[in-house]
PDB file of C-alpha atoms in Angstrom:
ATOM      1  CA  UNK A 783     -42.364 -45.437  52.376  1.00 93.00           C
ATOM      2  CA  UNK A 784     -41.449 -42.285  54.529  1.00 95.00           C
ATOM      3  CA  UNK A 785     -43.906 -40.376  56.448  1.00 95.00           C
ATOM      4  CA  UNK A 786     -44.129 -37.918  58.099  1.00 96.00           C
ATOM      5  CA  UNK A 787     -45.913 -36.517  61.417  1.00 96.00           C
ATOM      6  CA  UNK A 788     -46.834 -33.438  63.124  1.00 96.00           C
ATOM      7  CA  UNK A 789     -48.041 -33.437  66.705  1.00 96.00           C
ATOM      8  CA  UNK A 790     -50.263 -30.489  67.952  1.00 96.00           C
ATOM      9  CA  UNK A 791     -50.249 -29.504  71.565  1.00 94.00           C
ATOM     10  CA  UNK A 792     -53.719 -27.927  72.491  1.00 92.00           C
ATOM     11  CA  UNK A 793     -53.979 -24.512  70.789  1.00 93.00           C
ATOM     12  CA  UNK A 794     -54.345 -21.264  72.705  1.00 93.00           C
ATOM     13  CA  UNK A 795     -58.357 -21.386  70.825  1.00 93.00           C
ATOM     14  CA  UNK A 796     -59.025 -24.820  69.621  1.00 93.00           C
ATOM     15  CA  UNK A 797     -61.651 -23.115  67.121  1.00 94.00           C
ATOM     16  CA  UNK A 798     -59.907 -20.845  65.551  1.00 96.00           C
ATOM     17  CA  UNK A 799     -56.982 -23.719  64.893  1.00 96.00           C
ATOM     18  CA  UNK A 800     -59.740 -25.774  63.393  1.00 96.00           C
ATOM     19  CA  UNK A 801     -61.163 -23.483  60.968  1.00 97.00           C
ATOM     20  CA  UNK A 802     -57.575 -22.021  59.565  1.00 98.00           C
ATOM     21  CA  UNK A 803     -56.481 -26.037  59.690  1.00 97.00           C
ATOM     22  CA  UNK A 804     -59.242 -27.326  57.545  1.00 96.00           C
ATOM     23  CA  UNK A 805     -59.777 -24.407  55.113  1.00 97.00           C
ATOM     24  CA  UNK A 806     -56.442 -23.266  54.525  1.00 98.00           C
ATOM     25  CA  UNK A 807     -53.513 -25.581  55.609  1.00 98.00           C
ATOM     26  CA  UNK A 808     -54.642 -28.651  54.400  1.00 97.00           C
ATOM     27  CA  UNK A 809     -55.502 -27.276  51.064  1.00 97.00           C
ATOM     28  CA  UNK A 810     -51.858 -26.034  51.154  1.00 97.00           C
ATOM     29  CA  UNK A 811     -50.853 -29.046  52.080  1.00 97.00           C
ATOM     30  CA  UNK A 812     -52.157 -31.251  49.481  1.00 96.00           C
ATOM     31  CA  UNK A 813     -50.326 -29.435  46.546  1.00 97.00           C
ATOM     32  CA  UNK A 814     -46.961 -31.045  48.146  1.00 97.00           C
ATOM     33  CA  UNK A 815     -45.073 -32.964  45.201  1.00 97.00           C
ATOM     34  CA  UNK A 816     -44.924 -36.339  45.748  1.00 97.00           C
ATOM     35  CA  UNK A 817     -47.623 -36.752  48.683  1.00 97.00           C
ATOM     36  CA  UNK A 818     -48.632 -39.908  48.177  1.00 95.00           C
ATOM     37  CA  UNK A 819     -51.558 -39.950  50.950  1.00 95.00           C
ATOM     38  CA  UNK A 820     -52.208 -37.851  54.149  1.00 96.00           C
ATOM     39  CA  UNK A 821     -54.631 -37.857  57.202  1.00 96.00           C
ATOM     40  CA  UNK A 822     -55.431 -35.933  60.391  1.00 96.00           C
ATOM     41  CA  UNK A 823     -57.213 -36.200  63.400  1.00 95.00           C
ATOM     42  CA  UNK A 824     -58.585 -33.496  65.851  1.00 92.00           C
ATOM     43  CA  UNK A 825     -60.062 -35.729  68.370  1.00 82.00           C
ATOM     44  CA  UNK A 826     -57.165 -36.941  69.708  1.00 90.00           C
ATOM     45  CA  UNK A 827     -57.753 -39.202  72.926  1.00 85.00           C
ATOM     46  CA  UNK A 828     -55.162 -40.537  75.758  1.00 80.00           C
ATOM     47  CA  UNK A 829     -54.155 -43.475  76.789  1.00 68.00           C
ATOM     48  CA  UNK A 830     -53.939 -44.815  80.196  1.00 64.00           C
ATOM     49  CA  UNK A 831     -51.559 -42.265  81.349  1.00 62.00           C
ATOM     50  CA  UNK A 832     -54.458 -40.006  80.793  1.00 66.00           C
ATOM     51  CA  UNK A 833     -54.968 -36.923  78.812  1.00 74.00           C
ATOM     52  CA  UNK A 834     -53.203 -37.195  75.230  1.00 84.00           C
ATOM     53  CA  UNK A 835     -50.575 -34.023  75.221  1.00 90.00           C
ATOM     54  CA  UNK A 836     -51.904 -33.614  71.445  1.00 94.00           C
ATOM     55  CA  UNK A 837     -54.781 -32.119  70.548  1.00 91.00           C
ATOM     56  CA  UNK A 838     -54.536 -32.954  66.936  1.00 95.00           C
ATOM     57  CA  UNK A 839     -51.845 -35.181  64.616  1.00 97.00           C
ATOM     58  CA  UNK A 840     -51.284 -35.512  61.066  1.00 97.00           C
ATOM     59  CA  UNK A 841     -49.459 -37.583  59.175  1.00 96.00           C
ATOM     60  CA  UNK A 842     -48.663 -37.594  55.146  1.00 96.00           C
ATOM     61  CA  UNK A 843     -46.914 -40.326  53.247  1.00 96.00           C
ATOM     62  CA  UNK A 844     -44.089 -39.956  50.611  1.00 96.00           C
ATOM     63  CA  UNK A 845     -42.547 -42.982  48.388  1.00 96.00           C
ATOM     64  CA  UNK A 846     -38.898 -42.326  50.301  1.00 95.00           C
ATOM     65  CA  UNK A 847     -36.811 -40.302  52.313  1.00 94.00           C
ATOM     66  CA  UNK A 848     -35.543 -38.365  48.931  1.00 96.00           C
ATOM     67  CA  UNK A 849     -39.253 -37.399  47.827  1.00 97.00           C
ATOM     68  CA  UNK A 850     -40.094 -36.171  51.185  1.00 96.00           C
ATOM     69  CA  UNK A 851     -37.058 -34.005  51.515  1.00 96.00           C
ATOM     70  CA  UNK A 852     -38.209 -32.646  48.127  1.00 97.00           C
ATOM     71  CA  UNK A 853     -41.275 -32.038  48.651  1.00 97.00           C
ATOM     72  CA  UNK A 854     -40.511 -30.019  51.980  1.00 96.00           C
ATOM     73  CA  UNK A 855     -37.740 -27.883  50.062  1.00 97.00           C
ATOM     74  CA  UNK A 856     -39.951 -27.349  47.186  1.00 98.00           C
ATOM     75  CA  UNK A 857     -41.913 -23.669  47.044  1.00 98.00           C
ATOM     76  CA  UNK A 858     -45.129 -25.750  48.233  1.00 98.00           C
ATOM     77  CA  UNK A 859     -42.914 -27.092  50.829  1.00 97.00           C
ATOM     78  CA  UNK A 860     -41.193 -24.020  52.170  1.00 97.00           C
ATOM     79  CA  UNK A 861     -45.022 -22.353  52.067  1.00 98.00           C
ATOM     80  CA  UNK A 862     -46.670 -25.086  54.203  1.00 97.00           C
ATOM     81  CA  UNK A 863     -43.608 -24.752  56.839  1.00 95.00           C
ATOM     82  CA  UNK A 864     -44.311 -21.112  57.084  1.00 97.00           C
ATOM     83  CA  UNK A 865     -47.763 -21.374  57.172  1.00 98.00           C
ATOM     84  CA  UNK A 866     -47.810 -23.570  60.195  1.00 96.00           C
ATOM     85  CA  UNK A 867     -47.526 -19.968  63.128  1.00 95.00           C
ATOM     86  CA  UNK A 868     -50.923 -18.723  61.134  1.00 97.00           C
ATOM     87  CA  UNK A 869     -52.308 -20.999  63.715  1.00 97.00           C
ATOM     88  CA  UNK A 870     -50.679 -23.987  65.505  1.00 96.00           C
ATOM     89  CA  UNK A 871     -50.466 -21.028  68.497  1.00 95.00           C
ATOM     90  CA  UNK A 872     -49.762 -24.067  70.881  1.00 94.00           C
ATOM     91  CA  UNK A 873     -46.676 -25.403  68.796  1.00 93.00           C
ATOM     92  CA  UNK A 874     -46.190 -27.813  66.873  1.00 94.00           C
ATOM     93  CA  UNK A 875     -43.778 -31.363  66.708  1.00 94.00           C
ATOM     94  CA  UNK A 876     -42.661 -32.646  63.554  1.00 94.00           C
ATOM     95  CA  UNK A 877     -41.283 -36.200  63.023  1.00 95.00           C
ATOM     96  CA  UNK A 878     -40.470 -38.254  60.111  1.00 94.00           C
ATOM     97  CA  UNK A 879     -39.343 -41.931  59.819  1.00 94.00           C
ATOM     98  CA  UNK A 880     -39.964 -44.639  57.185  1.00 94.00           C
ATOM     99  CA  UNK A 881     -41.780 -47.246  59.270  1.00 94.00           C
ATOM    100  CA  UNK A 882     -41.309 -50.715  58.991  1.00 92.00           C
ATOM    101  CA  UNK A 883     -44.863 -52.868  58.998  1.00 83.00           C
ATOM    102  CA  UNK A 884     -46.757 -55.830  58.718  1.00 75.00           C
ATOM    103  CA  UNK A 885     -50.656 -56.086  57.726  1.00 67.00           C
ATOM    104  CA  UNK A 886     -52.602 -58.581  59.868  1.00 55.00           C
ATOM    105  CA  UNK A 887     -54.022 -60.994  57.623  1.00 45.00           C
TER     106      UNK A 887
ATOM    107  CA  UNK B1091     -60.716 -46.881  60.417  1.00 93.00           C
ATOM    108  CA  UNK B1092     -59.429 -45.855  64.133  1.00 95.00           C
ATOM    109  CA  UNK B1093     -55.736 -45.587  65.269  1.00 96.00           C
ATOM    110  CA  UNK B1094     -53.482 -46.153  68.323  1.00 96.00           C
ATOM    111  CA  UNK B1095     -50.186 -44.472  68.207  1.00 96.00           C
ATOM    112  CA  UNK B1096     -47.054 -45.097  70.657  1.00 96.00           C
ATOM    113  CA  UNK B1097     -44.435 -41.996  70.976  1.00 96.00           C
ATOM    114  CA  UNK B1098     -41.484 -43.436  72.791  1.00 96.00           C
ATOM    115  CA  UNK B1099     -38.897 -40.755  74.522  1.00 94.00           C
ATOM    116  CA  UNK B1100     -35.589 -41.986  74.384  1.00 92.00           C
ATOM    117  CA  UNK B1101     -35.035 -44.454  76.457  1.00 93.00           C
ATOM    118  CA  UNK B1102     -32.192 -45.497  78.961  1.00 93.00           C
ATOM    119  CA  UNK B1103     -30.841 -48.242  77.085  1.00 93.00           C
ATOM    120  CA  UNK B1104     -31.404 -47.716  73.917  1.00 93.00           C
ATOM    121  CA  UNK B1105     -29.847 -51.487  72.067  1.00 95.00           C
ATOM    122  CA  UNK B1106     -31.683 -53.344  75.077  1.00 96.00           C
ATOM    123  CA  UNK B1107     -35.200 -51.545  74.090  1.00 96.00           C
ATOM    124  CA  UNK B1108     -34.608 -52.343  70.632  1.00 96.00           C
ATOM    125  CA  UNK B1109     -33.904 -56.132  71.244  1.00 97.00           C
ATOM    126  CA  UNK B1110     -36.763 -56.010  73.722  1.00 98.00           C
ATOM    127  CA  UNK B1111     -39.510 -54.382  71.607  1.00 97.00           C
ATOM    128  CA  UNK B1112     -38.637 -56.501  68.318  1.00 96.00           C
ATOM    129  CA  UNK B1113     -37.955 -59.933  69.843  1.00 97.00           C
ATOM    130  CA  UNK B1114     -41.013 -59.952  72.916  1.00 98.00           C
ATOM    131  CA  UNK B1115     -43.195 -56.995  72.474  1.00 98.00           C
ATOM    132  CA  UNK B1116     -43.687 -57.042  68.880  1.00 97.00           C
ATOM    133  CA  UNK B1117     -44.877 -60.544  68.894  1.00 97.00           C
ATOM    134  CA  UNK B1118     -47.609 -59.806  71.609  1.00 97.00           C
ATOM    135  CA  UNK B1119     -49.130 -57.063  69.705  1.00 97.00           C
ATOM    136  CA  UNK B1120     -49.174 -59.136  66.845  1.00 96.00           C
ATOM    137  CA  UNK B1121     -52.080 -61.345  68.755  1.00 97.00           C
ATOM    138  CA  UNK B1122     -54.215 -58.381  69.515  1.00 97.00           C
ATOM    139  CA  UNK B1123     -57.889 -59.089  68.471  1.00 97.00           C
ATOM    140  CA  UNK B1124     -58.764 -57.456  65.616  1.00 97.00           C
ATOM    141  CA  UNK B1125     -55.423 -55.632  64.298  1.00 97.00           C
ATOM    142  CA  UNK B1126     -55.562 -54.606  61.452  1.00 95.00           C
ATOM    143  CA  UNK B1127     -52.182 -53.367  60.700  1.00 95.00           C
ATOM    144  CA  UNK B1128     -49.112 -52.173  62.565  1.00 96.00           C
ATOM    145  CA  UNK B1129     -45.916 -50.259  61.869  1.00 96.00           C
ATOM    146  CA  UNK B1130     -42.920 -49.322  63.464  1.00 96.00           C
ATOM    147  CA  UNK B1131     -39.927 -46.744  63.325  1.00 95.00           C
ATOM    148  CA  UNK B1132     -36.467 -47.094  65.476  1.00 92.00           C
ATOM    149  CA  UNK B1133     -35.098 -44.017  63.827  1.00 82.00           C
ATOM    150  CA  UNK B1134     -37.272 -41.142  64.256  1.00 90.00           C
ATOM    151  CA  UNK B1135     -36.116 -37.872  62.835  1.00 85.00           C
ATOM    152  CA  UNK B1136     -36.937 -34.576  64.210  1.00 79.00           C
ATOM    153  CA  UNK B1137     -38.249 -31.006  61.861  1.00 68.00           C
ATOM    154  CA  UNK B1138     -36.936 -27.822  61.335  1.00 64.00           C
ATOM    155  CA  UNK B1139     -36.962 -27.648  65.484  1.00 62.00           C
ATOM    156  CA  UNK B1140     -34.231 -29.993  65.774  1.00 66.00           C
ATOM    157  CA  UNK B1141     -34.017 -33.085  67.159  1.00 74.00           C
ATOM    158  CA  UNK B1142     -37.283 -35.508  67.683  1.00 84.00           C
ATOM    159  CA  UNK B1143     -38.643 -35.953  71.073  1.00 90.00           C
ATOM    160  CA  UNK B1144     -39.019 -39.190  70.474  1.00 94.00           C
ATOM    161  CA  UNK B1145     -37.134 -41.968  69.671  1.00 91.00           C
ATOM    162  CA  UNK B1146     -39.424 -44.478  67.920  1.00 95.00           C
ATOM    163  CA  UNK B1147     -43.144 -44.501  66.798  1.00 97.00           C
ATOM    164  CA  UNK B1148     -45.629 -47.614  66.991  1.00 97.00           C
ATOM    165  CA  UNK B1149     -49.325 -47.308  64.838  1.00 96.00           C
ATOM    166  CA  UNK B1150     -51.667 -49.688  64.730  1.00 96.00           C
ATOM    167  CA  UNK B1151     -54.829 -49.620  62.935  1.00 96.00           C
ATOM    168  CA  UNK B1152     -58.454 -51.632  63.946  1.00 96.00           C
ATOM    169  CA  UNK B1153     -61.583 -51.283  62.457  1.00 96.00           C
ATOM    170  CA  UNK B1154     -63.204 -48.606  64.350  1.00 95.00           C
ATOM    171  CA  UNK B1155     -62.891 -47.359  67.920  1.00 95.00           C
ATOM    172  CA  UNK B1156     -65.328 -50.385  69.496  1.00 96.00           C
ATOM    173  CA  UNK B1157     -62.720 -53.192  67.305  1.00 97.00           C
ATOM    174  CA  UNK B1158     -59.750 -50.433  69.274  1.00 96.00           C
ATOM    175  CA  UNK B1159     -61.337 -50.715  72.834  1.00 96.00           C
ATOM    176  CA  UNK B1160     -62.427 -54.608  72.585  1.00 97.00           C
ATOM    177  CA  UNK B1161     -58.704 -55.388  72.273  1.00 97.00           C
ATOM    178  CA  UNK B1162     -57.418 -53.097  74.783  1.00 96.00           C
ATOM    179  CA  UNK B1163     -59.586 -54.916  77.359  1.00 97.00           C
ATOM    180  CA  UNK B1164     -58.979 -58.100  75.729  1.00 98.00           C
ATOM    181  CA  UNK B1165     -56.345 -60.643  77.530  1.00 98.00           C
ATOM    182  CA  UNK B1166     -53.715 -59.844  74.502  1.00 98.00           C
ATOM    183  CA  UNK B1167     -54.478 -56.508  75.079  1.00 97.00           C
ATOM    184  CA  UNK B1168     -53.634 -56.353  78.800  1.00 97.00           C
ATOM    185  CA  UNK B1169     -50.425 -58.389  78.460  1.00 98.00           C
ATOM    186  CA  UNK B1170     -49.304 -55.881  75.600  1.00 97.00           C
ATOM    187  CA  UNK B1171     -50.376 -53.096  78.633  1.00 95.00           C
ATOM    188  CA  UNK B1172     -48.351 -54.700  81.154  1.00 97.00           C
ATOM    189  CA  UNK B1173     -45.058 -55.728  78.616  1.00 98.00           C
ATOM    190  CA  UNK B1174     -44.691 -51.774  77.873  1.00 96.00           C
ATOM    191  CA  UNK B1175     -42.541 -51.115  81.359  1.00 96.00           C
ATOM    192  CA  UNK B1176     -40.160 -54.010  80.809  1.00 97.00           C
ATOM    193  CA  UNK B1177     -38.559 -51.907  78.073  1.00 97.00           C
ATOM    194  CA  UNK B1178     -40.001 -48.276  77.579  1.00 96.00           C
ATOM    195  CA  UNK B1179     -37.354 -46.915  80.424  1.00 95.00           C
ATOM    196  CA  UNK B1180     -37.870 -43.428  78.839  1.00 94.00           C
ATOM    197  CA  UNK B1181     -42.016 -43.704  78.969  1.00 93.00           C
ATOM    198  CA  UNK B1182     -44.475 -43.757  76.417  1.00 94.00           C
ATOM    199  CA  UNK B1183     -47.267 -41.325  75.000  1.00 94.00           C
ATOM    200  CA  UNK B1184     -50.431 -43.886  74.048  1.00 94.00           C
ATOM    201  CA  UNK B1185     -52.640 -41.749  71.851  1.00 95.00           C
ATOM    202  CA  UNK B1186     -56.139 -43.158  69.725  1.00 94.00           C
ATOM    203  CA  UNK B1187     -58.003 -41.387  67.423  1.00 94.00           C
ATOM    204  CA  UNK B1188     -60.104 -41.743  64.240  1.00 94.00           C
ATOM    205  CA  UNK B1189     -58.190 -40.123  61.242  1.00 94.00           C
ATOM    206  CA  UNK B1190     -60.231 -38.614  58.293  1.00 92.00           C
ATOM    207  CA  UNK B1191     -57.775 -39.051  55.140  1.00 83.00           C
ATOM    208  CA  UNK B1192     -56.799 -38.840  51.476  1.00 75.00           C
ATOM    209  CA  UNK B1193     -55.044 -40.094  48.742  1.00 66.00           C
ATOM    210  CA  UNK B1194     -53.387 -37.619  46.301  1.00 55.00           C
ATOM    211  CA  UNK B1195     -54.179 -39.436  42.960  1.00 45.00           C
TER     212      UNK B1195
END
């Protein structure tokens, strides 16, 4: 499994980020080929350090490095990438790893 | 479901946090009350900005944010806390939130 991550750093008008995010991003986002499964958060809290430096993540899971390199040089691809200035007006961080894991049973 | 993710900056030493992490500090997260699941990456890859700010990525997943805070507070908890200096020379970003999600079917 590869997935990958985007990290938000508070936007310059957290409702405005919200409202393009939800209604026209993700929608964008879930015609990727080969997205297996994808979540986000935009209550992001902090740890003891204090404040979290995100204001929102979201991560998105692909079967393998190869299908996620597809699906981000695909048109659907290329069109979320560009799509991400329309509002992430605090930047954004993008990571992507293929985790290694263990359920708790 | 609620989630606590770990961004680690690179650290000073990067083979001794690696040894570290996967031989001592794995194993005490593994107790944590009420884990779910967990999931590592030591090779963190950064977007079309260039390279990642971080160097690996720890998730966890508990049953909601009450399961999340009962075994931060637990005695696991605070010995995973207190382990995270004795490798993390480069810091670490603790960050907990409640992800709404979906599966592309």
């Amino acid at each position: 499994m590869h997935k990958l991550m985007v990290l938000y750093p508070e936007p310059a008008d957290r409702a405005a980020f919200i409202d393009y995010y939800t209604s026209t991003h993700l929608p964008k986002v879930a015609k990727l080929p080969g997205l297996q499964s994808w979540s986000y958060a935009l209550d992001v809290a902090g740890g003891p350090e204090g404040s979290a430096p995100y204001f929102a993540v979201f991560e998105a899971e692909f079967a393998d490095a190869q299908s996620f390199a597809a699906a981000m040089a695909s048109p659907e691809g290329q069109e979320v990438a560009q799509d991400v200035p329309n509002y992430a007006s605090g930047g954004a961080i993008t990571l992507d790893f293929s985790p290694t894991g263990s359920s708790a049973s």
